Coordinates of C-alpha atoms in Angstrom, one line a residue:
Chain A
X1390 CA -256.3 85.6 32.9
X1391 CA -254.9 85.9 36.1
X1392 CA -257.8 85.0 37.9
X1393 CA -258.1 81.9 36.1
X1394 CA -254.6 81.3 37.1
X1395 CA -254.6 81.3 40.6
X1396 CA -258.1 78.9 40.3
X1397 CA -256.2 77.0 37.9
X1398 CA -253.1 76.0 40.2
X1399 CA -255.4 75.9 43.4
X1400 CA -257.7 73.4 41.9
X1401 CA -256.2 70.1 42.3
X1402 CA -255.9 70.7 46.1
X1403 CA -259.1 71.9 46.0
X1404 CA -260.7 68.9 44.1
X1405 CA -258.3 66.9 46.6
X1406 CA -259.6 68.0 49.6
X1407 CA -263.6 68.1 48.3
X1408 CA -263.3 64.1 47.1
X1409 CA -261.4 62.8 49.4
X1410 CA -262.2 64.4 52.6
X1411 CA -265.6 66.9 52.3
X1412 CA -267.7 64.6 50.6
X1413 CA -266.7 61.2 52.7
X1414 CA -267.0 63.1 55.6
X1415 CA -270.8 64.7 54.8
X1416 CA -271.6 60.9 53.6
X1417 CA -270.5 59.5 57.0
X1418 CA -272.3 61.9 58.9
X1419 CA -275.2 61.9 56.8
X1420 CA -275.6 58.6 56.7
X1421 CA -276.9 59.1 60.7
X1422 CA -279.5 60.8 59.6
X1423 CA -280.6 58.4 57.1
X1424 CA -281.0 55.3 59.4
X1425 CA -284.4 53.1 58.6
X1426 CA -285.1 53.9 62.2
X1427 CA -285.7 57.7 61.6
X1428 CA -283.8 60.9 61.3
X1429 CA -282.6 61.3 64.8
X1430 CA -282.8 57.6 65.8
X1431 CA -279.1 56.8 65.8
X1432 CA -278.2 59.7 68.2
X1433 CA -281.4 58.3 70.5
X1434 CA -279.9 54.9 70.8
X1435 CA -276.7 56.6 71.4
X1436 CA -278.0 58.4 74.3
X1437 CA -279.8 55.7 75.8
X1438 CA -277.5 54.0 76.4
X1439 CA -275.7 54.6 79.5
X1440 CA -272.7 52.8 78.9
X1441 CA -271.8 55.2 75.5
X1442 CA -272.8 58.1 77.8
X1443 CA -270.1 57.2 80.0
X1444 CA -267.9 56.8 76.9
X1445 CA -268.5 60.5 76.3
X1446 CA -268.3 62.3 79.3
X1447 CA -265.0 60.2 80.1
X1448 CA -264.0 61.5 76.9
X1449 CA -264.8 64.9 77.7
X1450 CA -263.4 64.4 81.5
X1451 CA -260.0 63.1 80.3
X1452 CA -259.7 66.1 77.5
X1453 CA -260.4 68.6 80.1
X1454 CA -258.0 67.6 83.1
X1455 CA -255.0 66.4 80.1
X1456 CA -255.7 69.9 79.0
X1457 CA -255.9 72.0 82.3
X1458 CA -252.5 70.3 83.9
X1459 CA -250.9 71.0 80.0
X1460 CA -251.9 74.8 80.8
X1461 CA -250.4 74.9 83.9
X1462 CA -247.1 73.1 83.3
X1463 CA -247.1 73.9 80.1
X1464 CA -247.1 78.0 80.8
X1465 CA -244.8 77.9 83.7
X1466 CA -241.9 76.0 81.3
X1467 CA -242.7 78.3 78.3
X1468 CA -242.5 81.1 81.0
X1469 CA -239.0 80.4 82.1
X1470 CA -237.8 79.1 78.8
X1471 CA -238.5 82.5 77.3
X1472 CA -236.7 84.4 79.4
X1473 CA -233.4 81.9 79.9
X1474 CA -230.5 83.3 77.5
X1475 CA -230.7 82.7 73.4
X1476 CA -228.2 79.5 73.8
X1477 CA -230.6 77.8 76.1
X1478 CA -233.7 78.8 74.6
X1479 CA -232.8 76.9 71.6
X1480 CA -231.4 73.7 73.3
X1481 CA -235.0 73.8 75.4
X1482 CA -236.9 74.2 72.0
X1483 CA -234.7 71.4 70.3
X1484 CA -236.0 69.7 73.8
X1485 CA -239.5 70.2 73.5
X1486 CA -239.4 69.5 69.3
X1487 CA -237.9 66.0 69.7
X1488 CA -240.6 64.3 71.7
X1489 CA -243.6 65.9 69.1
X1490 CA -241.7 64.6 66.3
X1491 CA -241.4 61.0 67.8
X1492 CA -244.8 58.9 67.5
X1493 CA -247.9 58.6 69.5
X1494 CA -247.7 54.9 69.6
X1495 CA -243.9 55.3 70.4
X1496 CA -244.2 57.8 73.2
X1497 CA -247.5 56.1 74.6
X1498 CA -245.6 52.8 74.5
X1499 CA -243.0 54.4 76.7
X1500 CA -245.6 54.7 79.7
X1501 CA -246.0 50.9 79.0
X1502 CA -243.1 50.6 80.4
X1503 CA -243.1 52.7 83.3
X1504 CA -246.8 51.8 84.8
X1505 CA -246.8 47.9 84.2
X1506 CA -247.1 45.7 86.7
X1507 CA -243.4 44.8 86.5
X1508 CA -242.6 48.9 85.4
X1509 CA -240.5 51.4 86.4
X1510 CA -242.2 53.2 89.0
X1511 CA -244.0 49.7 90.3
X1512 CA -239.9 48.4 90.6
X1513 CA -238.9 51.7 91.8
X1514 CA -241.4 51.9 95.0
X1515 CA -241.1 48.6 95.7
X1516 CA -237.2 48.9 96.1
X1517 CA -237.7 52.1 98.0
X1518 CA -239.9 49.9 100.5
X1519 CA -243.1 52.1 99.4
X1520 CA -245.6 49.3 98.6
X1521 CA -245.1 45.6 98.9
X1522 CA -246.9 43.9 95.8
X1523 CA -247.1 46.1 92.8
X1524 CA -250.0 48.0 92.1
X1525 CA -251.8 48.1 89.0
X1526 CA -251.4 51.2 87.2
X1527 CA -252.1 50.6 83.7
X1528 CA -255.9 50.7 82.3
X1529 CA -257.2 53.1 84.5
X1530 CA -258.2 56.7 83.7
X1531 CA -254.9 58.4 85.5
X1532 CA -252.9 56.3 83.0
X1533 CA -254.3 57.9 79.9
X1534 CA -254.4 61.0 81.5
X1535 CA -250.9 61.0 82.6
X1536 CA -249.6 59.9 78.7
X1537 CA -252.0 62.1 77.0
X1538 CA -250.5 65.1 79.2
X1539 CA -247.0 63.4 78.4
X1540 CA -248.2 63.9 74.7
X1541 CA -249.4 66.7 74.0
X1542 CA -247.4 69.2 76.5
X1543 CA -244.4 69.6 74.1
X1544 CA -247.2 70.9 72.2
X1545 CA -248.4 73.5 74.8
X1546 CA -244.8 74.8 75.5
X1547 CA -244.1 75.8 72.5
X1548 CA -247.1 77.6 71.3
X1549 CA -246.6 79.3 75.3
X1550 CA -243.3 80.2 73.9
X1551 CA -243.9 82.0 71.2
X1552 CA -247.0 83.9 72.3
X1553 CA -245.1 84.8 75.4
X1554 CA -241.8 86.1 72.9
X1555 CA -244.0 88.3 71.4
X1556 CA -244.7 90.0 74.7
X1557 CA -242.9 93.6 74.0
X1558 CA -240.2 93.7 76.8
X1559 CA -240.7 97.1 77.3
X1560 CA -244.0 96.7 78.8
X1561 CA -242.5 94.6 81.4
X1562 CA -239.7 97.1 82.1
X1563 CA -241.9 99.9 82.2
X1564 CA -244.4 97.8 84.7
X1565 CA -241.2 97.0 87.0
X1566 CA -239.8 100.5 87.3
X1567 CA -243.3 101.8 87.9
X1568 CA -242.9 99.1 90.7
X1569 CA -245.0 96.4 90.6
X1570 CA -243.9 93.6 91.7
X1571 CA -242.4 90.3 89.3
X1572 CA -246.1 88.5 90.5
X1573 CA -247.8 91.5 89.5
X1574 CA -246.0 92.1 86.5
X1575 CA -246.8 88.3 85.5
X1576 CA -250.7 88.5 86.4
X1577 CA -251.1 91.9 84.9
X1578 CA -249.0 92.3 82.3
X1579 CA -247.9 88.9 80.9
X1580 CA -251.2 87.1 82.1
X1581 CA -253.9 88.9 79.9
X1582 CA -251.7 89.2 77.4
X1583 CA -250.7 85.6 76.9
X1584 CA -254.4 84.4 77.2
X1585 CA -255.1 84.3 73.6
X1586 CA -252.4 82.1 73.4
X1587 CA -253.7 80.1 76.3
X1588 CA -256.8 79.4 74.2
X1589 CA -255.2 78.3 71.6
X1590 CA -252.7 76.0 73.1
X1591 CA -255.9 74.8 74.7
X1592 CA -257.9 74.0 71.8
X1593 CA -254.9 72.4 70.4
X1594 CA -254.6 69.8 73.5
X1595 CA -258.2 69.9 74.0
X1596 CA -259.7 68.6 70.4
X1597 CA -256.2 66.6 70.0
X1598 CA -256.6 64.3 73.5
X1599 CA -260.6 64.2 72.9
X1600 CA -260.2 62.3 69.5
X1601 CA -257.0 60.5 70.1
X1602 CA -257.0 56.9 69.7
X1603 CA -253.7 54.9 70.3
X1604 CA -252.9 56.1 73.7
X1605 CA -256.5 55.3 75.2
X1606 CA -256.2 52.1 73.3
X1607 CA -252.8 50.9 74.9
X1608 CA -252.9 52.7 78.4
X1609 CA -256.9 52.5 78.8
X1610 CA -257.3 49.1 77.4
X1611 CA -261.5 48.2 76.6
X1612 CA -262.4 49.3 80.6
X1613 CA -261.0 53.1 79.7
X1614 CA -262.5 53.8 76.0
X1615 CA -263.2 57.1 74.6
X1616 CA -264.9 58.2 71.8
X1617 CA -261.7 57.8 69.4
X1618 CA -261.3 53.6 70.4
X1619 CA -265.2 53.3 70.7
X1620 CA -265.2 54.7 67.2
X1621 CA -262.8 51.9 66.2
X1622 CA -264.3 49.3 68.2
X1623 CA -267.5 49.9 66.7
X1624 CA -266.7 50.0 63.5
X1625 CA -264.3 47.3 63.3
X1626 CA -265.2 44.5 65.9
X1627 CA -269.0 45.3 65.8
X1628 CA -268.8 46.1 61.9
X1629 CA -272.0 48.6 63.3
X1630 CA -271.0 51.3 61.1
X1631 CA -274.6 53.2 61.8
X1632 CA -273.7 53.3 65.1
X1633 CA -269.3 54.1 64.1
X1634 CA -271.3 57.3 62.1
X1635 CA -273.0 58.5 65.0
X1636 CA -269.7 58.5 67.1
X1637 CA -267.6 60.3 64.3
X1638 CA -270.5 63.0 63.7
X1639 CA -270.5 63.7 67.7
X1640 CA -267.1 64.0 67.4
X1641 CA -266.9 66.3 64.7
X1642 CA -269.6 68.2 66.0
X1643 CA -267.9 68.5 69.9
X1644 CA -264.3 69.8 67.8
X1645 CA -265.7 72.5 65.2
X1646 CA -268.0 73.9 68.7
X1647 CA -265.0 74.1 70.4
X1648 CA -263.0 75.6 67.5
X1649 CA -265.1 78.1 66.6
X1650 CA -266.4 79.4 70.2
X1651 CA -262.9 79.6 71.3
X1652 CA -261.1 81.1 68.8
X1653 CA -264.2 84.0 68.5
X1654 CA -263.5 84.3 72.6
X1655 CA -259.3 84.3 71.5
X1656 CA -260.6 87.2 69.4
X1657 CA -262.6 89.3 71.7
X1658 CA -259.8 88.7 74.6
X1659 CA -257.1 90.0 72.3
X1660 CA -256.0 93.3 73.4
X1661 CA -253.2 93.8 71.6
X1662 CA -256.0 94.2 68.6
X1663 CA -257.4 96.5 70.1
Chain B
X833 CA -234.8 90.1 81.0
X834 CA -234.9 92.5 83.9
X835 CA -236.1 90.2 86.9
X836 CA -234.6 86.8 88.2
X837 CA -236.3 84.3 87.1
X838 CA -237.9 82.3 90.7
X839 CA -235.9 79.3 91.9
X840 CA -239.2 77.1 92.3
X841 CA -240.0 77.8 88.7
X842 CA -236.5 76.9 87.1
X843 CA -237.1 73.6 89.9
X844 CA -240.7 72.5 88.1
X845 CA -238.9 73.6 84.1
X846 CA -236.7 70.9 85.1
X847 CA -239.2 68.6 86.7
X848 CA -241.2 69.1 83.6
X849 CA -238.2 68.2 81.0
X850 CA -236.9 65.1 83.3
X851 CA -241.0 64.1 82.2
X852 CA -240.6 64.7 78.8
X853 CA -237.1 63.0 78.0
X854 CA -237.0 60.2 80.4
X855 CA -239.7 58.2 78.9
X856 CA -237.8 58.7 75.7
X857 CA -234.6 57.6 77.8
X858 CA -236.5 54.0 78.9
X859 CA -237.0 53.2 75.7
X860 CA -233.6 53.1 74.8
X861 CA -232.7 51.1 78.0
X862 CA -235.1 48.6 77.5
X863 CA -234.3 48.1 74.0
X864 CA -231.3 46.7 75.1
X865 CA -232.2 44.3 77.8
X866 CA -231.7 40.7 78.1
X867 CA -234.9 39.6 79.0
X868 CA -238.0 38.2 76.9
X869 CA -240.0 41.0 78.4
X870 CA -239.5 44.3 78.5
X871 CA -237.8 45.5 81.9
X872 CA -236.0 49.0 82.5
X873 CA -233.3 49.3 84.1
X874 CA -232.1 46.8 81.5
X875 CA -231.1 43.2 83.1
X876 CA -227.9 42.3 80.6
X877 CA -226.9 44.3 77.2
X878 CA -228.0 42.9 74.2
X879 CA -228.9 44.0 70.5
X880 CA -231.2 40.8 69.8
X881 CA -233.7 43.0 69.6
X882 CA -232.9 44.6 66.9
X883 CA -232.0 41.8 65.1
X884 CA -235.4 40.5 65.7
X885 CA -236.7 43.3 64.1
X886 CA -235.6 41.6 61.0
X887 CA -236.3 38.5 61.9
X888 CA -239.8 39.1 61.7
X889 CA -241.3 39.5 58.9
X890 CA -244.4 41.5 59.8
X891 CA -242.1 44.3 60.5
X892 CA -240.3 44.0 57.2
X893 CA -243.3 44.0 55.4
X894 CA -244.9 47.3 57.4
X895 CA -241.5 49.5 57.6
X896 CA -241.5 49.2 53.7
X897 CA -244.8 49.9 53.4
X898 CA -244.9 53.0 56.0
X899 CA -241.9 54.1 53.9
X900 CA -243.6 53.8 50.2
X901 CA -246.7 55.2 51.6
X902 CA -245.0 58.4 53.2
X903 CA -242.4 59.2 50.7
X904 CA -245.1 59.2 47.9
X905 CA -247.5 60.7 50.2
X906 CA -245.8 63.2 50.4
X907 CA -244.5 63.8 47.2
X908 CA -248.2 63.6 45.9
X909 CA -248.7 66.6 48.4
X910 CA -245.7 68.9 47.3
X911 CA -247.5 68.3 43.9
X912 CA -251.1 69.2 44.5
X913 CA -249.5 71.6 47.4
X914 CA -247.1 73.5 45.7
X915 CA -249.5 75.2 43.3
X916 CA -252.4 75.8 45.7
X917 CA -249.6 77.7 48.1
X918 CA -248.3 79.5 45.1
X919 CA -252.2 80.7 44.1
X920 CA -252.2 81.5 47.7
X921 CA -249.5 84.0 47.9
X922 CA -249.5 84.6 44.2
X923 CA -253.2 85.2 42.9
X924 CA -254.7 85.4 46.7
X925 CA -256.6 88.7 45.8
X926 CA -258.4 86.8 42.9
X927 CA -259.7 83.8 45.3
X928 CA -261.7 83.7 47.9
X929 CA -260.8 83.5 51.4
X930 CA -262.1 80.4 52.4
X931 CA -260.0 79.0 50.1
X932 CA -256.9 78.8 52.3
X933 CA -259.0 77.3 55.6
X934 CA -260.2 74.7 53.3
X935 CA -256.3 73.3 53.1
X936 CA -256.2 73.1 56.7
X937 CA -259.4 71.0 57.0
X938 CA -257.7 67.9 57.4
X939 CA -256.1 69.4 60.7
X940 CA -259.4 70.3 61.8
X941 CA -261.1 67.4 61.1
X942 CA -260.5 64.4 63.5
X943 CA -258.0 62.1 61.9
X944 CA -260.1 59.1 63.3
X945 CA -263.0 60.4 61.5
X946 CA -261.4 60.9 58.2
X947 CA -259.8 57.4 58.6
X948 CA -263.3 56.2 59.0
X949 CA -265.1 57.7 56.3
X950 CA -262.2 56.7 53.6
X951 CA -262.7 53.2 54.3
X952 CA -266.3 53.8 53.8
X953 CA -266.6 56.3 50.9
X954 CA -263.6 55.5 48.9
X955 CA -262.2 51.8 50.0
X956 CA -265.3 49.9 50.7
X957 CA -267.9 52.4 48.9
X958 CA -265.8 53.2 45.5
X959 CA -264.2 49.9 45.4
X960 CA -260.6 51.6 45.5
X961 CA -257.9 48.9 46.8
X962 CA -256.3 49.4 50.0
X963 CA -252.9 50.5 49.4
X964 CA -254.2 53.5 46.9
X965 CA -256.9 54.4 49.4
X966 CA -254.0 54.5 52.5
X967 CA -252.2 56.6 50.0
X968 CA -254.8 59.0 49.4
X969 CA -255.6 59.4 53.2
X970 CA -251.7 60.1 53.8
X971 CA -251.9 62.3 51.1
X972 CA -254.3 64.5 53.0
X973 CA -252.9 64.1 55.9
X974 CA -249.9 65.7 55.2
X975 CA -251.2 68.6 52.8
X976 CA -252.1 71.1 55.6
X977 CA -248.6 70.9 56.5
X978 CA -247.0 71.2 53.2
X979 CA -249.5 74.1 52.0
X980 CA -248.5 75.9 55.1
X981 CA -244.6 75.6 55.3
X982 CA -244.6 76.5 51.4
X983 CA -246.6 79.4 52.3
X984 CA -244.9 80.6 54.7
X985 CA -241.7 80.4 52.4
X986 CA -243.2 81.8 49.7
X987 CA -244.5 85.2 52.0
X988 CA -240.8 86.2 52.2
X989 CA -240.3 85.8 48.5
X990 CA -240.0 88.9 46.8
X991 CA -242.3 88.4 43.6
X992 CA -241.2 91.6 42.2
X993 CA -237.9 89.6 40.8
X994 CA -240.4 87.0 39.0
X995 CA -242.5 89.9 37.2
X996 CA -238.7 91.0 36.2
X997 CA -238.0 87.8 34.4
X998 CA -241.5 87.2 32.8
X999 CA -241.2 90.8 31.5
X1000 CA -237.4 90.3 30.4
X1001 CA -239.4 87.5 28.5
X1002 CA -239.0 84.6 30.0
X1003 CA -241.9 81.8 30.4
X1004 CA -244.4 82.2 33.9
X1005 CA -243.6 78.1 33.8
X1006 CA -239.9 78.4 33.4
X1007 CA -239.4 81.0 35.6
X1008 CA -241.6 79.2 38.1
X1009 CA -238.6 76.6 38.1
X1010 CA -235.6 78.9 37.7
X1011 CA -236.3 81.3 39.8
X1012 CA -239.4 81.0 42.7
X1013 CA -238.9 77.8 43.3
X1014 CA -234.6 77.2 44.0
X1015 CA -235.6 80.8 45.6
X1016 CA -237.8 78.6 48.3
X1017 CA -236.0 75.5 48.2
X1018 CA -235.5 75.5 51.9
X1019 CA -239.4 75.2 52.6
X1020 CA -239.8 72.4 50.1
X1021 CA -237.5 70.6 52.2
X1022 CA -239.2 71.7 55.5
X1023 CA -242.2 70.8 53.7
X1024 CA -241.4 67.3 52.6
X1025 CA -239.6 66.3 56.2
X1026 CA -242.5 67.7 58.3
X1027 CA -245.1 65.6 56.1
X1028 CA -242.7 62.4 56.0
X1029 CA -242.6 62.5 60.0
X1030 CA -246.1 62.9 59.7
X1031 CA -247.1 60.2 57.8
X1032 CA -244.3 57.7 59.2
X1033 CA -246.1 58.2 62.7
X1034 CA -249.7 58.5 61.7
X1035 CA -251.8 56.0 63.2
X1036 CA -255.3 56.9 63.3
X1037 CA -255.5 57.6 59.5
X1038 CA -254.0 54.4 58.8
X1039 CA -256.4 52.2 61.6
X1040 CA -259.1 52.0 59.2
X1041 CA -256.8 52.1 55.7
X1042 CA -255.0 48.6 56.6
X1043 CA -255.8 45.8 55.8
X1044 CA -255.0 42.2 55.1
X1045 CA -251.1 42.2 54.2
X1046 CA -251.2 45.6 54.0
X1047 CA -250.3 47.6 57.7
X1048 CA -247.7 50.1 58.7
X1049 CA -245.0 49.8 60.9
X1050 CA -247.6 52.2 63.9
X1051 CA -250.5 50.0 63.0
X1052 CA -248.2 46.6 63.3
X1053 CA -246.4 47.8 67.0
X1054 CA -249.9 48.4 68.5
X1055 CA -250.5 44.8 67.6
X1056 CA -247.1 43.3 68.7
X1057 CA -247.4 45.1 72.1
X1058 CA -250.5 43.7 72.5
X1059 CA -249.3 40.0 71.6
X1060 CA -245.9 39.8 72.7
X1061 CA -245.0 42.3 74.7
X1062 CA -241.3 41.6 74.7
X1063 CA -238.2 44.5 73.9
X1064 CA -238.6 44.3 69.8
X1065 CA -241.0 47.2 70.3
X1066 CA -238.4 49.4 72.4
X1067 CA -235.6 48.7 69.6
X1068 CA -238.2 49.9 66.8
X1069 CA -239.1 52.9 68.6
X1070 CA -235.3 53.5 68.9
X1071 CA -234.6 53.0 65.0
X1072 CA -237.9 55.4 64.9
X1073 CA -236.5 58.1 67.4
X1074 CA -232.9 57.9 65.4
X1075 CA -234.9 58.3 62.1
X1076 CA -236.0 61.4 64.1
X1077 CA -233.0 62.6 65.5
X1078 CA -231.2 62.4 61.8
X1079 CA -234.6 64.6 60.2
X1080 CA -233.8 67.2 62.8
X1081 CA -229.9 67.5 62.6
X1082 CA -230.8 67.8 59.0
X1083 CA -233.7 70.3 59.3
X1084 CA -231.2 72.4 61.7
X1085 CA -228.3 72.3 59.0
X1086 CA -230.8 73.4 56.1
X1087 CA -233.0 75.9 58.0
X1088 CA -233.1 76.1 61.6
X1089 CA -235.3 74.0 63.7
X1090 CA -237.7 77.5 64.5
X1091 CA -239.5 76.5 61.3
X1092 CA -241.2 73.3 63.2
X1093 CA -242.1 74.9 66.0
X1094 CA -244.2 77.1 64.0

């Protein structure tokens, strides 16, 4: 009885998620295996062609620095936010909350603003006397970089935080009165322990800014695309949806490999399991 | 708490807020300016902007729509949610554990992807009309969120109280309502706001879900920037930001903001 219960109230999620999502998703990527040109033919047109290998390892470039700089900011902020008194802890929370709770296309369309030829920083350096004619900013690869670390650092920060409140303080105290120094504390101590929360504020930015579409569309424009706007493009301008399949499945493939190896490694590394 | 924090650290903490507010800060300047494109600092103060907003009808059409879709997204979600999160905490040693990652799949799933195959499998494929298939990829969008949140409320609940009124003989159903659920009342409000700021914002479930007549407000700025390029965008990103400031002052009276950071 009670077993059938728990199925009972669990099944229209269940049946939910299975029709609507499971099943599209199998017949999407399934559908590149099913081409007239042969089983593997889609993904052999995909990579001969130099232009959507580009496509792809900018894609993976871009992920990869957004995430590495979102790592490093994003630690030292959670770092000093941790330890700054309760009051102030929750204003810089608050902080970090509102911009994750605003829009992509709102918080992309900020750096619009700032990197156009007539922007911020182009009006800004010109009045400083910096560069005569502005330069142009948007629709390169910094650009998207530089919003996609803008978006998904708020991100960063506050999984830092909490991994790094978790951190039992007397570990710290114990590692200062034995003497070691506040660096050595932080790479010793603090360091190893925070690195399964590293990885997973990684993953997070990583798989987020790999299939992200609106802020390579508006700050990258056609020169910069990435998997997420070739996806689109493909689909939609070249109505190719063989060839949209393809993309998706590489993209699904490239996130659940990255899920699943990191978060075994986030396992192994944990040694507060241990 | 035992060592000073180092100067050069506090120095790049505030370095790294003045990058994630003043962005947010230009918006609001430019929002206001007098111009017919969009310039920061602002040349001369004027809410035309917003009254354009209005004025054009796109954006009417699209802000109703992103609201329809996202309030009944998400109630769809607390529907279908509710129970699953309830079997989870409830009946979890009776189901399997794959169960509960299989709510979270459209997290891990790229949105664009599951945008894409929609508009295959279900729009184009089963013939099912735009606005229901947007509603369905909202839908799913937003369950991860409400199946977590509910979960997380219903951990703390002390279940032993609801085996106390089913055994003072009182109905599992009627004591769902009288007592588990006021009990997590503040998570079904979590729930609902999380999913609604989900789904206002979405934009890559929606790219392939709108069509013809039928956009959202995300969809329908990405193709006014491109077009126009002129403040209206900045003042509906400010009326979006407000919408957000409101959902938080409201989630912080109710619960505490902790529960988003989550």
């Amino acid at each position: 009885m009670k077993r059938l219960a728990g199925w009972m109230l669990s099944s229209p999620a269940t049946l939910a998620v299975s029709l609507f999502l499971i099943i599209p998703v199998a017949a999407t990527i399934s559908a590149t295996f099913t081409s007239p040109g042969g089983t593997f033919a889609p993904y052999g047109e995909f990579f001969a062609s130099g232009f959507q290998r580009t496509v792809l390892w900018r894609t993976f470039e871009v992920a990869a620095i957004t995430t590495v700089i979102s790592l490093i900011l994003g630690l030292l902020t959670a770092y000093v936010v941790s330890r700054s008194p309760p009051w102030m802890k929750s204003v810089l929370v608050i902080l970090a909350v509102f911009p994750l709770l605003t829009g992509v296309v709102v918080r992309s369309f900020a750096w619009l603003i700032i990197l156009g030829r007539n922007g911020v920083l182009n009006n800004t350096l010109e009045w400083l006397g910096v560069i005569e004619r502005p330069m142009a900013l948007l629709y390169s690869q910094t650009s998207v970089v530089i919003a996609l670390i803008y978006i998904f650092i708020p991100l960063m920060i506050l999984v830092l935080i909490g991994v790094l409140e978790n951190i039992p303080d007397d570990l710290l105290q114990a590692s200062s009165s034995l003497g070691a120094s506040p660096t050595a504390t932080f790479l010793q101590i603090t360091l190893p322990l925070a690195t399964p929360g590293l990885i997973v504020g990684a993953v997070l930015v990583f798989t987020a800014s790999f299939t992200s579409y609106a802020t390579p569309h508006l700050l990258g424009g056609t020169r910069q695309m990435m998997m997420g706007t070739f996806l689109h493009q493909r689909a939609m301008v070249s109505f190719d949806w063989v060839s949209a399949s393809t993309v998706a499945a590489i993209m699904v493939v490239v996130i659940v490999t990255t899920v699943l190896v990191m978060t075994r490694i986030a396992k192994r590394l944990n040694p507060m399991a241990s | 708490m035992t060592h000073r924090t180092h100067p050069l650290l506090i120095v790049m903490t505030v370095l790294v807020y003045f990058f994630l507010l003043g962005p947010l800060v230009i918006i609001f300047g430019a929002s206001v300016s007098d111009t017919t494109f969009l310039a920061f600092p602002p040349q001369g103060l004027t809410l035309h902007w917003f009254e354009n907003i209005w004025e054009i009808s796109a954006f009417r059409r699209t802000i109703v729509t992103s609201f329809q879709v996202a309030i009944m997204g998400t109630l769809l979600a607390l529907l279908i949610g509710i129970p699953a999160a309830y079997a989870l905490n409830r009946h979890r040693i009776h189901l399997p554990g794959w169960l509960s990652t299989l709510f979270i799949l459209p997290i891990l799933v790229p949105e664009i992807v599951i945008g894409f195959s929609l508009l295959r499998s279900v729009n184009v494929g089963l013939g099912v009309p735009v606005f229901a298939s947007l509603l369905i990829g909202h839908t799913l969008l937003v369950l991860p969120y409400v199946v977590r949140v509910i979960s997380a409320a219903l951990a703390s609940f002390d279940f032993s109280i609801e085996e106390a009124a089913i055994s003072l003989g009182s109905h599992p159903v009627k004591t769902f309502f009288t007592i588990v659920l006021p009990n997590v009342r503040s998570g079904v409000i979590a729930a609902f706001i999380l999913a609604f700021i989900t789904s206002i914002n979405d934009v890559s479930v929606s790219l392939f879900l709108t069509g013809p007549g039928i956009s959202t407000l995300p969809i329908q700025i990405l193709a006014h920037v491109e077009q126009f390029f002129d403040p209206t965008v900045a003042s509906v990103s400010v009326l979006l930001m407000m919408l957000t400031i409101i959902v938080m002052i409201i989630v912080e009276r109710t619960l505490g903001l902790t529960i988003v950071a989550k």
